[in-house]
Coordinates of C-alpha atoms in Angstrom, one line a residue:
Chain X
X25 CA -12.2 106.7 -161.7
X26 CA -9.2 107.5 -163.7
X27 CA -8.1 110.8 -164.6
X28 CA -10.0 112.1 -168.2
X29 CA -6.7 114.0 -169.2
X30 CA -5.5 114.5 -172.9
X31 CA -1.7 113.0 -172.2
X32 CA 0.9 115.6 -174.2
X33 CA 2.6 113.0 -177.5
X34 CA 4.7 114.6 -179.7
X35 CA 3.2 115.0 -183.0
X36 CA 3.9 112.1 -185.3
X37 CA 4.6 114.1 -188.6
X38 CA 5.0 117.1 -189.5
X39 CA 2.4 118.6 -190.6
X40 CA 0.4 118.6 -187.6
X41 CA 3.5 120.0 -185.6
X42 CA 2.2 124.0 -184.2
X43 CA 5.7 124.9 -186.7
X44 CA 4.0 123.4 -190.2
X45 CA 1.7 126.7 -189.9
X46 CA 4.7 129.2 -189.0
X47 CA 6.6 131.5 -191.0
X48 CA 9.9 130.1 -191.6
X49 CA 13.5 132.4 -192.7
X50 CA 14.6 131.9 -196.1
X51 CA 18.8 130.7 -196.5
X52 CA 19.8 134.7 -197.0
X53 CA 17.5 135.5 -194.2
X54 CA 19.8 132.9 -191.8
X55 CA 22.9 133.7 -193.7
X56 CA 22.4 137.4 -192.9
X57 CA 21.5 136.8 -189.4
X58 CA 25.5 135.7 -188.7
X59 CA 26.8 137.7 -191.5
X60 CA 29.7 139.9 -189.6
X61 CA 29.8 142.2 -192.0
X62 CA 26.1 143.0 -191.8
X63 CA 25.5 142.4 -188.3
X64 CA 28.2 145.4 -187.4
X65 CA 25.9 147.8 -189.3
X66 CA 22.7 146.1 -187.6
X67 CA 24.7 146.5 -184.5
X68 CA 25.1 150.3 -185.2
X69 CA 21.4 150.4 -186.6
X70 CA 19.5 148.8 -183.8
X71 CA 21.8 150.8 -181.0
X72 CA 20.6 154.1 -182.7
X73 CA 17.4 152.7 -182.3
X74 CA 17.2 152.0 -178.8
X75 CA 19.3 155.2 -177.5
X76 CA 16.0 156.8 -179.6
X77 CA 13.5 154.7 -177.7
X78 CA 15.4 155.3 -174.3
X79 CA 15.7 159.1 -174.6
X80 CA 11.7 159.1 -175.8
X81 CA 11.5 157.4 -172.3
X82 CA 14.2 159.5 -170.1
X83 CA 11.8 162.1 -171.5
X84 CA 8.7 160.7 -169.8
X85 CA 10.8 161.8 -166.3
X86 CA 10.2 165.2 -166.7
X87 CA 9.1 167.2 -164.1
X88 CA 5.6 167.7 -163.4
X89 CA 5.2 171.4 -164.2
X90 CA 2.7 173.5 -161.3
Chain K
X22 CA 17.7 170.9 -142.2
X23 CA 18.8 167.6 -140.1
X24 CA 19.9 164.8 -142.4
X25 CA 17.2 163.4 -143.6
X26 CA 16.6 159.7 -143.4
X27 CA 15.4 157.2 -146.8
X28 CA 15.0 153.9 -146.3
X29 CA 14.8 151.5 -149.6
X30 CA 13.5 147.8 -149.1
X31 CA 14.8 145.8 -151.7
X32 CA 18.2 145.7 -153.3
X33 CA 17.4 144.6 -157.0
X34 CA 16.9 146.7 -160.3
X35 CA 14.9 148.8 -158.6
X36 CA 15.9 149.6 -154.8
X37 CA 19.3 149.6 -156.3
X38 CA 19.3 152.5 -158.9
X39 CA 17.1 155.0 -156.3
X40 CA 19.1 154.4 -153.3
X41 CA 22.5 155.3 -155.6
X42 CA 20.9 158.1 -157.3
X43 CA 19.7 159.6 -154.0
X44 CA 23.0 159.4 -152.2
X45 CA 24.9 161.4 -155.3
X46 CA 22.4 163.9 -155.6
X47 CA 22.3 164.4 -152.3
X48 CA 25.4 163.5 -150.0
X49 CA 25.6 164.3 -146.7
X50 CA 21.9 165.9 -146.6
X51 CA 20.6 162.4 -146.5
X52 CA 21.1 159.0 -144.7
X53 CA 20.0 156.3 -146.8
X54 CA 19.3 152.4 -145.6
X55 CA 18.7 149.8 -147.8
X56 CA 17.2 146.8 -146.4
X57 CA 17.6 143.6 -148.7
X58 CA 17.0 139.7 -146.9
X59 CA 20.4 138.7 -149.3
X60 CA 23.9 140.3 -149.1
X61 CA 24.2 139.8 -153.1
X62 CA 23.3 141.9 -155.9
X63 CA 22.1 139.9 -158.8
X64 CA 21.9 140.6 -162.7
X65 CA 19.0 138.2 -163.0
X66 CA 18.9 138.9 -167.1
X67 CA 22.3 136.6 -167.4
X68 CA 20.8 134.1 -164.8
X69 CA 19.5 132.7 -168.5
X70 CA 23.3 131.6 -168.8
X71 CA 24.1 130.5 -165.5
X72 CA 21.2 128.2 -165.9
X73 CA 22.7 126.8 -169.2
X74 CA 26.1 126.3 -167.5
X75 CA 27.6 129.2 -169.3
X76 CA 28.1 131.3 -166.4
X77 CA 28.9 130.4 -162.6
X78 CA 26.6 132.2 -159.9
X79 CA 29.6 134.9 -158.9
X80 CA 29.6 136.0 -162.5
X81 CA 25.8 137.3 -161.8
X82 CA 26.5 137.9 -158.4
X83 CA 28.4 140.7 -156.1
X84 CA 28.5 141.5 -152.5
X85 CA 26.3 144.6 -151.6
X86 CA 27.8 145.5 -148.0
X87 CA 30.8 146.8 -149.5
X88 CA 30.4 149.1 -152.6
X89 CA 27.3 150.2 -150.4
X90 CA 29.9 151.4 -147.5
X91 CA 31.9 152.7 -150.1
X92 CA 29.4 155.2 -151.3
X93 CA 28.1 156.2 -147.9
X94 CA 25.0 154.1 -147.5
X95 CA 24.0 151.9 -145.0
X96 CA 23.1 148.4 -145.4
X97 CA 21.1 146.3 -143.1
X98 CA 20.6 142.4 -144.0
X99 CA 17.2 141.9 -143.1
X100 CA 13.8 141.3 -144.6
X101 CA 11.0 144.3 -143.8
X102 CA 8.1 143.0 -142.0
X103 CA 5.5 145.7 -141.3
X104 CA 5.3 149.4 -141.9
X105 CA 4.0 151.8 -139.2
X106 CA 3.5 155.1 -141.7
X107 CA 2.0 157.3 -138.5
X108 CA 4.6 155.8 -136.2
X109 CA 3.0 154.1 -133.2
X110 CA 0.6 155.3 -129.8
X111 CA 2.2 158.9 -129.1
X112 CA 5.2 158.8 -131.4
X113 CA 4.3 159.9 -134.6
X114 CA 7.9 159.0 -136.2
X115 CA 6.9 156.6 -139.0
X116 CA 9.3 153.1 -139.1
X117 CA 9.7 149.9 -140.4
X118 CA 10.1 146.7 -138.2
X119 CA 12.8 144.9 -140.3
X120 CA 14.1 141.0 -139.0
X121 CA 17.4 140.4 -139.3
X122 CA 19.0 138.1 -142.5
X123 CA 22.4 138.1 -141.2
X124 CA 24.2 135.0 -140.2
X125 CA 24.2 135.0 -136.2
X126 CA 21.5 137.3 -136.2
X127 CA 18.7 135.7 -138.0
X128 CA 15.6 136.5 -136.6
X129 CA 16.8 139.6 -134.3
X130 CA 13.8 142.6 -135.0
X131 CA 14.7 146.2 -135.0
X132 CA 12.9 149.3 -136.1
X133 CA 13.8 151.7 -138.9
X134 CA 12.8 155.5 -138.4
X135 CA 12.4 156.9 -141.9
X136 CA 11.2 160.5 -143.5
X137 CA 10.7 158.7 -146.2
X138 CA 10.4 155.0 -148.1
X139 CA 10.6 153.3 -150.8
X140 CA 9.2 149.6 -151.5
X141 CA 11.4 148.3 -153.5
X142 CA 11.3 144.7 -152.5
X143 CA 10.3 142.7 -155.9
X144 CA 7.8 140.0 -155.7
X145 CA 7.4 136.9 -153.4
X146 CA 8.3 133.8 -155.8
X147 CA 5.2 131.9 -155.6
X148 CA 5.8 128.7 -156.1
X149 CA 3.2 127.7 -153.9
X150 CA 0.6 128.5 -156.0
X151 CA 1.3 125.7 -158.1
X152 CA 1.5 122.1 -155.9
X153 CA 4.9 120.8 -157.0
X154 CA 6.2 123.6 -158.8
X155 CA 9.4 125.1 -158.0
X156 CA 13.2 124.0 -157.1
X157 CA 11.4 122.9 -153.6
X158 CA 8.9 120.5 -155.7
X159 CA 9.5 119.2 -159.2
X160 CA 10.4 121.8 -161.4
X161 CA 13.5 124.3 -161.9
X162 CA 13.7 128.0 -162.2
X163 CA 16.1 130.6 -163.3
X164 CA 14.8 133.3 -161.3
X165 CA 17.8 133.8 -158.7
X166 CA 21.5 132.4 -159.1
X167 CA 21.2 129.5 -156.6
X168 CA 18.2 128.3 -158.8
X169 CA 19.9 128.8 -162.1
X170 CA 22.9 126.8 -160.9
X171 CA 20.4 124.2 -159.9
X172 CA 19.0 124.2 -162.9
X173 CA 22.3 124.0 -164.6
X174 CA 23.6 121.0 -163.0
X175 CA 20.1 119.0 -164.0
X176 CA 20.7 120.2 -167.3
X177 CA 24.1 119.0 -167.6
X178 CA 23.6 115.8 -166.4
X179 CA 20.8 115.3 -169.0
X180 CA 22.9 116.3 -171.8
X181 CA 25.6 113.3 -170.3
X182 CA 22.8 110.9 -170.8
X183 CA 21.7 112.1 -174.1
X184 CA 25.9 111.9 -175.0
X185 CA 25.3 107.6 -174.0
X186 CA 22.1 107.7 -176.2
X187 CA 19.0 108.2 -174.1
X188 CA 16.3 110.3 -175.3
X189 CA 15.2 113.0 -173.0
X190 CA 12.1 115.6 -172.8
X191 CA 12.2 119.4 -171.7
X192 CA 9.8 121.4 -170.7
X193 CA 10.0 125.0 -170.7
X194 CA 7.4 127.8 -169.5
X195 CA 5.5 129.3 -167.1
X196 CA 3.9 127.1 -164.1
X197 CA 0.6 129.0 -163.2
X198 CA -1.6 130.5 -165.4
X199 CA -1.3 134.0 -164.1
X200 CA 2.7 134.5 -164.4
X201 CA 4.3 137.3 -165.7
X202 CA 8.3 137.1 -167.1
X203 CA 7.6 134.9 -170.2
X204 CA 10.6 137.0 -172.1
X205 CA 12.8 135.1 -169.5
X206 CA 11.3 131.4 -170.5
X207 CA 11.3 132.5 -174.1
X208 CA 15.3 133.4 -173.3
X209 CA 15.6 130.1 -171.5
X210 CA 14.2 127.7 -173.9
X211 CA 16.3 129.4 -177.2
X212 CA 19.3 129.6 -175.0
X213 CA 18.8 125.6 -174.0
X214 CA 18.1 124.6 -177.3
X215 CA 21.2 126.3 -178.5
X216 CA 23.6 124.6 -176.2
X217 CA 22.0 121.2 -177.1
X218 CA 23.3 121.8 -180.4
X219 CA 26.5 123.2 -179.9
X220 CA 27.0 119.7 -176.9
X221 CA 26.0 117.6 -180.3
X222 CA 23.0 116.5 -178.3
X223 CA 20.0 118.4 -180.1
X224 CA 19.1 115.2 -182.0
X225 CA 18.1 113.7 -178.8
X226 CA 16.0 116.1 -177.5
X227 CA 12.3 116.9 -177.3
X228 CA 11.8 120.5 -176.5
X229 CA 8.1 121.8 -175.4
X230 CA 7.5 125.2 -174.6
X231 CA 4.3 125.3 -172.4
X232 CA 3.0 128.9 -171.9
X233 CA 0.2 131.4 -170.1
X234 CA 0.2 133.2 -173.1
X235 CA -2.8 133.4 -175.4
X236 CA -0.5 133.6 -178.6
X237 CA 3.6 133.1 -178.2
X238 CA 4.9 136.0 -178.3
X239 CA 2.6 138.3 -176.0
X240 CA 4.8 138.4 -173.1
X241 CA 2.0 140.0 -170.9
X242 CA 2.0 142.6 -173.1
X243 CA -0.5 142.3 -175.4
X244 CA 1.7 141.1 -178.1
X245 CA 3.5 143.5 -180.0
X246 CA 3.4 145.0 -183.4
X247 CA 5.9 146.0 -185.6
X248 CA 6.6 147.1 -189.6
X249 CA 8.1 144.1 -191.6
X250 CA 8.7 143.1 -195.1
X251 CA 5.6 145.3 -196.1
X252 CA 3.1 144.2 -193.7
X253 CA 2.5 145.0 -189.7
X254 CA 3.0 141.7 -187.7
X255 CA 2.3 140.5 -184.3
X256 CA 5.4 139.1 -182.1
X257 CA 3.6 135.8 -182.5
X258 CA 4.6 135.3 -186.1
X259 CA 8.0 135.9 -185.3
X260 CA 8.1 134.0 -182.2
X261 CA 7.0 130.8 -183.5
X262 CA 9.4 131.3 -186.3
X263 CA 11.8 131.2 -183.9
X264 CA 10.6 128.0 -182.6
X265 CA 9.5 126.3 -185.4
X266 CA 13.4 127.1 -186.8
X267 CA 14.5 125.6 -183.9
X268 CA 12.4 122.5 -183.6
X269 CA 10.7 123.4 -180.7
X270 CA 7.3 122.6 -180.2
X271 CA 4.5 124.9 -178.2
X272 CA 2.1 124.7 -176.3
X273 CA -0.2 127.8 -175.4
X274 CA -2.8 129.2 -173.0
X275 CA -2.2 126.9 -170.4
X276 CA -2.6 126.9 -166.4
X277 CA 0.2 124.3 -164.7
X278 CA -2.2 122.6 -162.2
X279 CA 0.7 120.5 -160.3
X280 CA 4.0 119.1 -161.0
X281 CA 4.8 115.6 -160.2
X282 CA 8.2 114.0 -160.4
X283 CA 8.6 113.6 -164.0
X284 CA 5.3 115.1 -165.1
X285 CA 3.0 118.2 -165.2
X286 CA -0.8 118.4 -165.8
X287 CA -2.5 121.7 -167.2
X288 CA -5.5 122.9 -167.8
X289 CA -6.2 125.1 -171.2
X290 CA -8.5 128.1 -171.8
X291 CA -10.9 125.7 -173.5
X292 CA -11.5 123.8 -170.0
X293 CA -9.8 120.4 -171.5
X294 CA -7.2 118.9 -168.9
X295 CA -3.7 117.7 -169.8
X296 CA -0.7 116.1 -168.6
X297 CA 3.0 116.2 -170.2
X298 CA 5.7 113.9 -169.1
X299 CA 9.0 115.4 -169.1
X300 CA 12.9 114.8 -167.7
X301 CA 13.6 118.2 -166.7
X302 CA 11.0 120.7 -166.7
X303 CA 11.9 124.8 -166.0
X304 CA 8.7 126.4 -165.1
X305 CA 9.1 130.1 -164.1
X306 CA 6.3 131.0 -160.7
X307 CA 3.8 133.2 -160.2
X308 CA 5.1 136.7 -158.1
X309 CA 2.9 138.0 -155.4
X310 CA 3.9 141.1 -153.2
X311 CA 6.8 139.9 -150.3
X312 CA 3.9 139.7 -147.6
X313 CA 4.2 143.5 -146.0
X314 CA 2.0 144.1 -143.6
X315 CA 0.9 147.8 -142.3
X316 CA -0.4 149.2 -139.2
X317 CA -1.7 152.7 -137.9
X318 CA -0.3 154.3 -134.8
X319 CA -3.3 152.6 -132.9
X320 CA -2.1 148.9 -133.8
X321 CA -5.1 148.4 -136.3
X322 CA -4.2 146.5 -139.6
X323 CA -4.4 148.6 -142.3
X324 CA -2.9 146.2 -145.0
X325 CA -5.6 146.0 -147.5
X326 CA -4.9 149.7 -147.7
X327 CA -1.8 150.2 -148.7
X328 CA -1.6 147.1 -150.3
X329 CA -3.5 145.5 -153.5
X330 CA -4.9 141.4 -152.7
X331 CA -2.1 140.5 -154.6
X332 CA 0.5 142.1 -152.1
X333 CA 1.8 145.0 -154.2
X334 CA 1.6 148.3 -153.1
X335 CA -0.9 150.8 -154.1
X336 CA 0.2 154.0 -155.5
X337 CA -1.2 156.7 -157.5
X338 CA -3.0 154.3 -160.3
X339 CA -6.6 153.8 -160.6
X340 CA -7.4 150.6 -159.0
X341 CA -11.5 150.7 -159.7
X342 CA -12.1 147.4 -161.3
X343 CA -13.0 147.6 -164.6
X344 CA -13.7 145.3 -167.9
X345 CA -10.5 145.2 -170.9
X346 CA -12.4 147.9 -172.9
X347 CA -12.7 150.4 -170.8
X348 CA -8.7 149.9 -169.6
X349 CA -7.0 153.6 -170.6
X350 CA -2.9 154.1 -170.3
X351 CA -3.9 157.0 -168.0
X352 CA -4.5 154.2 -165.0
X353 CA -1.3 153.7 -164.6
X354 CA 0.5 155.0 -162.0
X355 CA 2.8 158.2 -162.9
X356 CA 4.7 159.4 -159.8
X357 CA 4.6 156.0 -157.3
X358 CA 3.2 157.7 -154.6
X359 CA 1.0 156.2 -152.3
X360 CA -2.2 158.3 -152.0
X361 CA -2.6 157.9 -148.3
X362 CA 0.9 158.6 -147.3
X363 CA 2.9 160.8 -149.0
X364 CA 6.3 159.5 -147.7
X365 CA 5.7 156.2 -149.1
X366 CA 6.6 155.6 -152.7
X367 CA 6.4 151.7 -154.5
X368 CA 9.0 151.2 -157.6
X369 CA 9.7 147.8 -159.8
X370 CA 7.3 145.2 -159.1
X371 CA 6.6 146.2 -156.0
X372 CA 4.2 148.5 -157.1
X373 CA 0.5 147.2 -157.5
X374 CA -0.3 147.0 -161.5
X375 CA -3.8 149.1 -162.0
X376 CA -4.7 146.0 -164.6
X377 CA -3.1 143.2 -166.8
X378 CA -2.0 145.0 -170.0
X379 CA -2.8 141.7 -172.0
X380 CA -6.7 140.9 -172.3
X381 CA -7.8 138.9 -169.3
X382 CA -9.3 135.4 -170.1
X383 CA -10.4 132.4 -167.9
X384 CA -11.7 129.1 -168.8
X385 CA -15.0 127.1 -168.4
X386 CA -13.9 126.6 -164.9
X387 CA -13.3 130.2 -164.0
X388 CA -9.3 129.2 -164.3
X389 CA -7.9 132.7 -164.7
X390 CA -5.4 132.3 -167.5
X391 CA -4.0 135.7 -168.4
X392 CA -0.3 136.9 -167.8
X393 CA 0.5 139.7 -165.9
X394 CA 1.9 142.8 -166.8
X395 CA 5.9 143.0 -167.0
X396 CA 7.8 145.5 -164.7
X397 CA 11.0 144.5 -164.5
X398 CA 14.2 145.8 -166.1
X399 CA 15.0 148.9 -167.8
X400 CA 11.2 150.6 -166.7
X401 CA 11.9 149.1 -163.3
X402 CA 15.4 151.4 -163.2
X403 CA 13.3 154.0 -164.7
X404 CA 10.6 154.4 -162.4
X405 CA 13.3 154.2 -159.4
X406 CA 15.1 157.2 -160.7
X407 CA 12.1 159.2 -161.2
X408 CA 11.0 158.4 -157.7
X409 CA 14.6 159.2 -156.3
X410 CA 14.2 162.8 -158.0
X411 CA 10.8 163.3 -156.3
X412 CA 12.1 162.1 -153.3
X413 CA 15.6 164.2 -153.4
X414 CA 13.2 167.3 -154.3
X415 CA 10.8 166.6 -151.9
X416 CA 13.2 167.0 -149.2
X417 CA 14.7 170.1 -150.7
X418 CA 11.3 171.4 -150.2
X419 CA 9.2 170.7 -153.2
X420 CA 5.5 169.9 -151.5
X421 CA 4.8 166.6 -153.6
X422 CA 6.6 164.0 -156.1
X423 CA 8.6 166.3 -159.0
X424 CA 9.4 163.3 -161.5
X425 CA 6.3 161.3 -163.9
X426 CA 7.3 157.8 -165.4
X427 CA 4.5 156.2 -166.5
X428 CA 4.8 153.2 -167.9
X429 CA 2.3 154.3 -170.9
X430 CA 4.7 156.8 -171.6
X431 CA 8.0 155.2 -172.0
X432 CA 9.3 152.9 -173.6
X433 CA 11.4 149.7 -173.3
X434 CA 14.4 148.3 -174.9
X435 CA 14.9 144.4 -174.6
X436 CA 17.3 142.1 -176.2
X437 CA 16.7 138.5 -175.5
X438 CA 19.7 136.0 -175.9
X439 CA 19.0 133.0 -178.3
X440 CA 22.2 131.8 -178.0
X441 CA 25.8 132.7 -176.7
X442 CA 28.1 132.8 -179.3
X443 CA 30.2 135.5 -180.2
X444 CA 30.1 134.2 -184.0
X445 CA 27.1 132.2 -184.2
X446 CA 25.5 133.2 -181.7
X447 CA 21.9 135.4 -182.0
X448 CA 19.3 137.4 -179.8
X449 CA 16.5 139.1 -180.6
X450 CA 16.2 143.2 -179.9
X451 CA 13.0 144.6 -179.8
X452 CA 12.0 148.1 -178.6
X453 CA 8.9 148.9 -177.4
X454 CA 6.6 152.2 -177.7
X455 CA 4.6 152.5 -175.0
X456 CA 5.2 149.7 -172.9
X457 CA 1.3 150.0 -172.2
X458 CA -0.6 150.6 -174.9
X459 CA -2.0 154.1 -175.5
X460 CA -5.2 153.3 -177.8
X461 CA -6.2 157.1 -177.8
X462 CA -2.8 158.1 -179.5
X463 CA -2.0 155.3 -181.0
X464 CA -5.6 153.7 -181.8
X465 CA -4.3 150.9 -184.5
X466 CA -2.5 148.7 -182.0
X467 CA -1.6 151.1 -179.2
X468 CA 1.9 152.1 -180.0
X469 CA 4.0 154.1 -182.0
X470 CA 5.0 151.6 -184.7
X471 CA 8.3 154.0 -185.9
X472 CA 9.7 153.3 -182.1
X473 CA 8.3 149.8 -182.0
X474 CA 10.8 147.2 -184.1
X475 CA 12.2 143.7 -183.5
X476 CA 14.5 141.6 -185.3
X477 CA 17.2 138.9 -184.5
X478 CA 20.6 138.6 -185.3
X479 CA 24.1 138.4 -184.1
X480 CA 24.2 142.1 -183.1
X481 CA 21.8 141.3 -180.5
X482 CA 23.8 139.2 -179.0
X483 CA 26.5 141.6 -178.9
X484 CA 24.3 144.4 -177.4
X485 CA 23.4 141.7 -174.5
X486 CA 27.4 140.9 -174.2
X487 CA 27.7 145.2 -173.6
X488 CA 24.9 145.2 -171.4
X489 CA 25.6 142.5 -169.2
X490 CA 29.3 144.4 -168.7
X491 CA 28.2 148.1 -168.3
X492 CA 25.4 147.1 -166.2
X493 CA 27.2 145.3 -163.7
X494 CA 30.3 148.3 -163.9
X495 CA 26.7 150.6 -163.1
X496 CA 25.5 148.4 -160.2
X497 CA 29.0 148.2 -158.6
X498 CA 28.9 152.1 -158.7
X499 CA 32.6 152.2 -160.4
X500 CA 33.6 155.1 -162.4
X501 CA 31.0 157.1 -164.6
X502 CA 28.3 154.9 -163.3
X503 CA 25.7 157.2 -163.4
X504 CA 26.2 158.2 -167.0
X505 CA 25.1 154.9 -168.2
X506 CA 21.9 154.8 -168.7
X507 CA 18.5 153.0 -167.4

């Protein structure tokens, strides 16, 4: 008996693609993603953000008080 | 006090960071071993790059043996085989029985006496859950540097052919339905696509990414949530933007039954079987604990009781099986110690997860398709070092573990390459708040949403550049190593 699979096709247009129903960036959305000038103060934004995150964290290895 | 003796098992993230903390905090007042079956140290997070043919294998990779002897601690090439935590007949000395890795001496057994231990030995790749999967079977991986390079070289080839004209399919993903590391597939398949278009080849390419996950995007984690353009929104709307930016197609919620040459069937949570065709297919494993095996001093097996069915080992979680709902952050495990023994500590994946931290789902079949929960990286460190300062106060005489880090109380950073550039390129950085979610503090969506962000850009990819440098300058223990942090 052959196999009762559903064999994988790529979709044939668009529209029924999984993308057609995503969110998709916007030209100043990519542009800014690159942007140099931008990205060095994302750089400094998003490191502030994580040495937040990580001291949050460094302060969940406390000691356990008696 | 005599010198007291630690040995670690396992020489990644994990093993690593507690074995180096506890020899500088400590120095002469302790003897520490680390056991680890390879003489390298890898940085898997760049393996993404090897496996791209960006990066050779010795870019990821450094000899252990030597900044170990450097800083005082002893390495043994082997692979740990069974603990003995009450020692054996009248000797009450607990050891390890290790099995040498070393060329010449493969397969010679010795025993380790140790006050105390730390499983640090990452998971087993289990490729043989899936028939066929695996660098051994049909499919690639990028979960070692031998593996990446593999991978490499069949992508390379590919893009050759696609140079001449011929069409060709990828498939990228997980290859079980219960794997864990889908931030490394995601990282994979961006990072892939990228160099297609920067060989000229993208045009040629079909790209699938076929996934565990219930929604892209959850990365065993339950999805995460963060504040955007006025609204809260689940990684899954950003991670198909990704793809669908990219062209790449998805598929979701899918258990990898076998891997054939050239093709893969899967089932999906609604019970319907599939099959994809593919020319190169990198499908991450399942992991499973390294097959440790326990025994008391009288010779009896006491396995299942250190160790969860999975292989991890149990530590200070609550283990009682119990439905999603009534899962509380307050099961996981907080100091790593194993409740029977207190010597024996578990750190990284090593250590038995109380419960997936996405919702558990199986098909009409009963096919368990639920990813498990991530614990590998910068909580991985984390946990290590807390348990090194339990360990390095517990033998300056503090009665029990000194140091909490529970992984539903810290948080993670991650920054996931989608492309090396240094102009064009872009990742995406994402912090997360707890890593398990807390719904009693946080009832919404379990975490704090002001520590909880994502977004992509070329910074990220800079901030992966850094950390792939300091990291490695921390692993190699050079200069100031200890001020960088986990």
């Amino acid at each position: 008996m052959a196999e009762e699979r559903l064999h994988y096709t790529p979709p044939a247009v668009p529209q029924v693609r999984p993308a057609f129903f995503a969110t998709l960036p916007t030209g100043p959305t990519r542009h800014l993603r690159t942007s140099l000038v931008w990205q060095m103060l994302r750089f400094a934004i998003i490191n502030l953000k994580m040495i937040r995150v990580i001291s949050l964290s460094h302060h969940t290895g406390r000691k356990i008080r008696s | 006090m005599a010198q007291a003796r630690v040995v670690v098992l396992g020489a990644g993230v994990a093993g690593h960071t507690a074995a180096s903390f506890l020899k500088k905090w400590l120095g002469s007042k302790v003897e520490v071993t680390v056991v680890s079956p390879r003489p390298d140290y890898n940085w898997i997070p760049s393996n993404i790059w090897v496996g791209v043919g960006l990066l050779q294998p010795r870019q990821v990779l450094f000899p252990l043996a030597p900044v170990y002897a450097r800083h005082g601690i002893t390495f043994r090439q082997a692979r740990a085989l069974v603990l003995h935590p009450e020692g054996a007949g009248e000797d009450p000395q607990p050891f390890v029985e290790i099995e040498s890795t070393l060329p010449g001496e493969e397969g010679q057994r010795s025993r380790l006496p140790y006050d105390f231990l730390l499983n640090a030995t990452g998971p087993k790749l289990n490729f043989d859950a899936t028939p066929g999967l695996g660098p051994g079977g049909h499919s690639l991986s990028v979960c070692t540097a031998p593996h990446a390079k593999a991978a490499a070289d069949t992508f390379l080839e590919l893009v050759e052919r696609m140079k001449r004209g011929e069409r060709k399919r990828f498939v990228v993903g997980t290859g079980h339905g219960t794997c864990t590391c889908q931030g490394a597939a995601f990282e994979y398949v961006v990072n892939l696509e990228f160099e297609l278009r920067a060989r000229g080849v993208r045009d040629k390419a079909e790209i699938v990414y076929l996934t565990n996950e219930y929604e892209v995007g959850d990365f065993g984690m339950d999805a995460v949530h963060i504040r955007r353009g006025g609204y809260v929104t689940p990684s899954k709307v950003f991670t198909e933007s990704l793809f669908a930016e990219r062209g790449v197609d998805w598929v979701t919620r899918a258990h990898v039954q076998g891997v054939e040459p050239g093709r893969a069937t899967f089932e999906t949570l609604d019970g319907a079987e599939h099959d994809i065709t593919f020319d190169m297919a990198m499908l991450l494993p399942p992991f499973k604990g390294v097959g440790l095996q326990a025994m008391d001093r009288l010779g009896a097996d006491i396995t299942a009781r250190l160790f969860a069915p999975s292989g991890f080992m149990k530590v200070d979680g609550d283990y009682t099986p119990k439905a999603y709902e009534a899962f509380r952050s307050a099961d996981w495990p907080r100091t790593y110690q194993n409740p029977d023994y207190p010597n024996l500590f578990a750190a990284g994946i090593a250590f038995a997860p109380p419960h997936p931290i996405s919702r558990p789902r199986q098909s009409p079949k009963g096919t368990p398709i639920t990813p498990a929960p991530p614990r590998t990286g910068m909580p991985s460190a984390m946990i290590a070092k807390a348990v090194a300062h339990s360990i390095t106060d517990m033998i300056q005489g503090s009665p029990g573990p000194t140091r909490t880090a529970s992984m539903a109380e810290m948080g993670a950073a991650c920054v996931a390459s989608a492309g090396n550039n240094p102009f064009t390129g872009t990742a995406a950085s994402m912090t997360v708040y707890p890593i398990v979610p807390d719904y009693e503090r946080y009832p919404d969506y379990g975490r704090d949403l002001r520590h909880t962000f994502g977004e992509i850009g070329l910074a990220g990819h800079w901030i992966k550049i850094l950390l792939h440098h300091m990291f490695l300058h921390k692993a190699r223990l050079r200069p100031f190593w200890s001020l960088i942090p986990e």
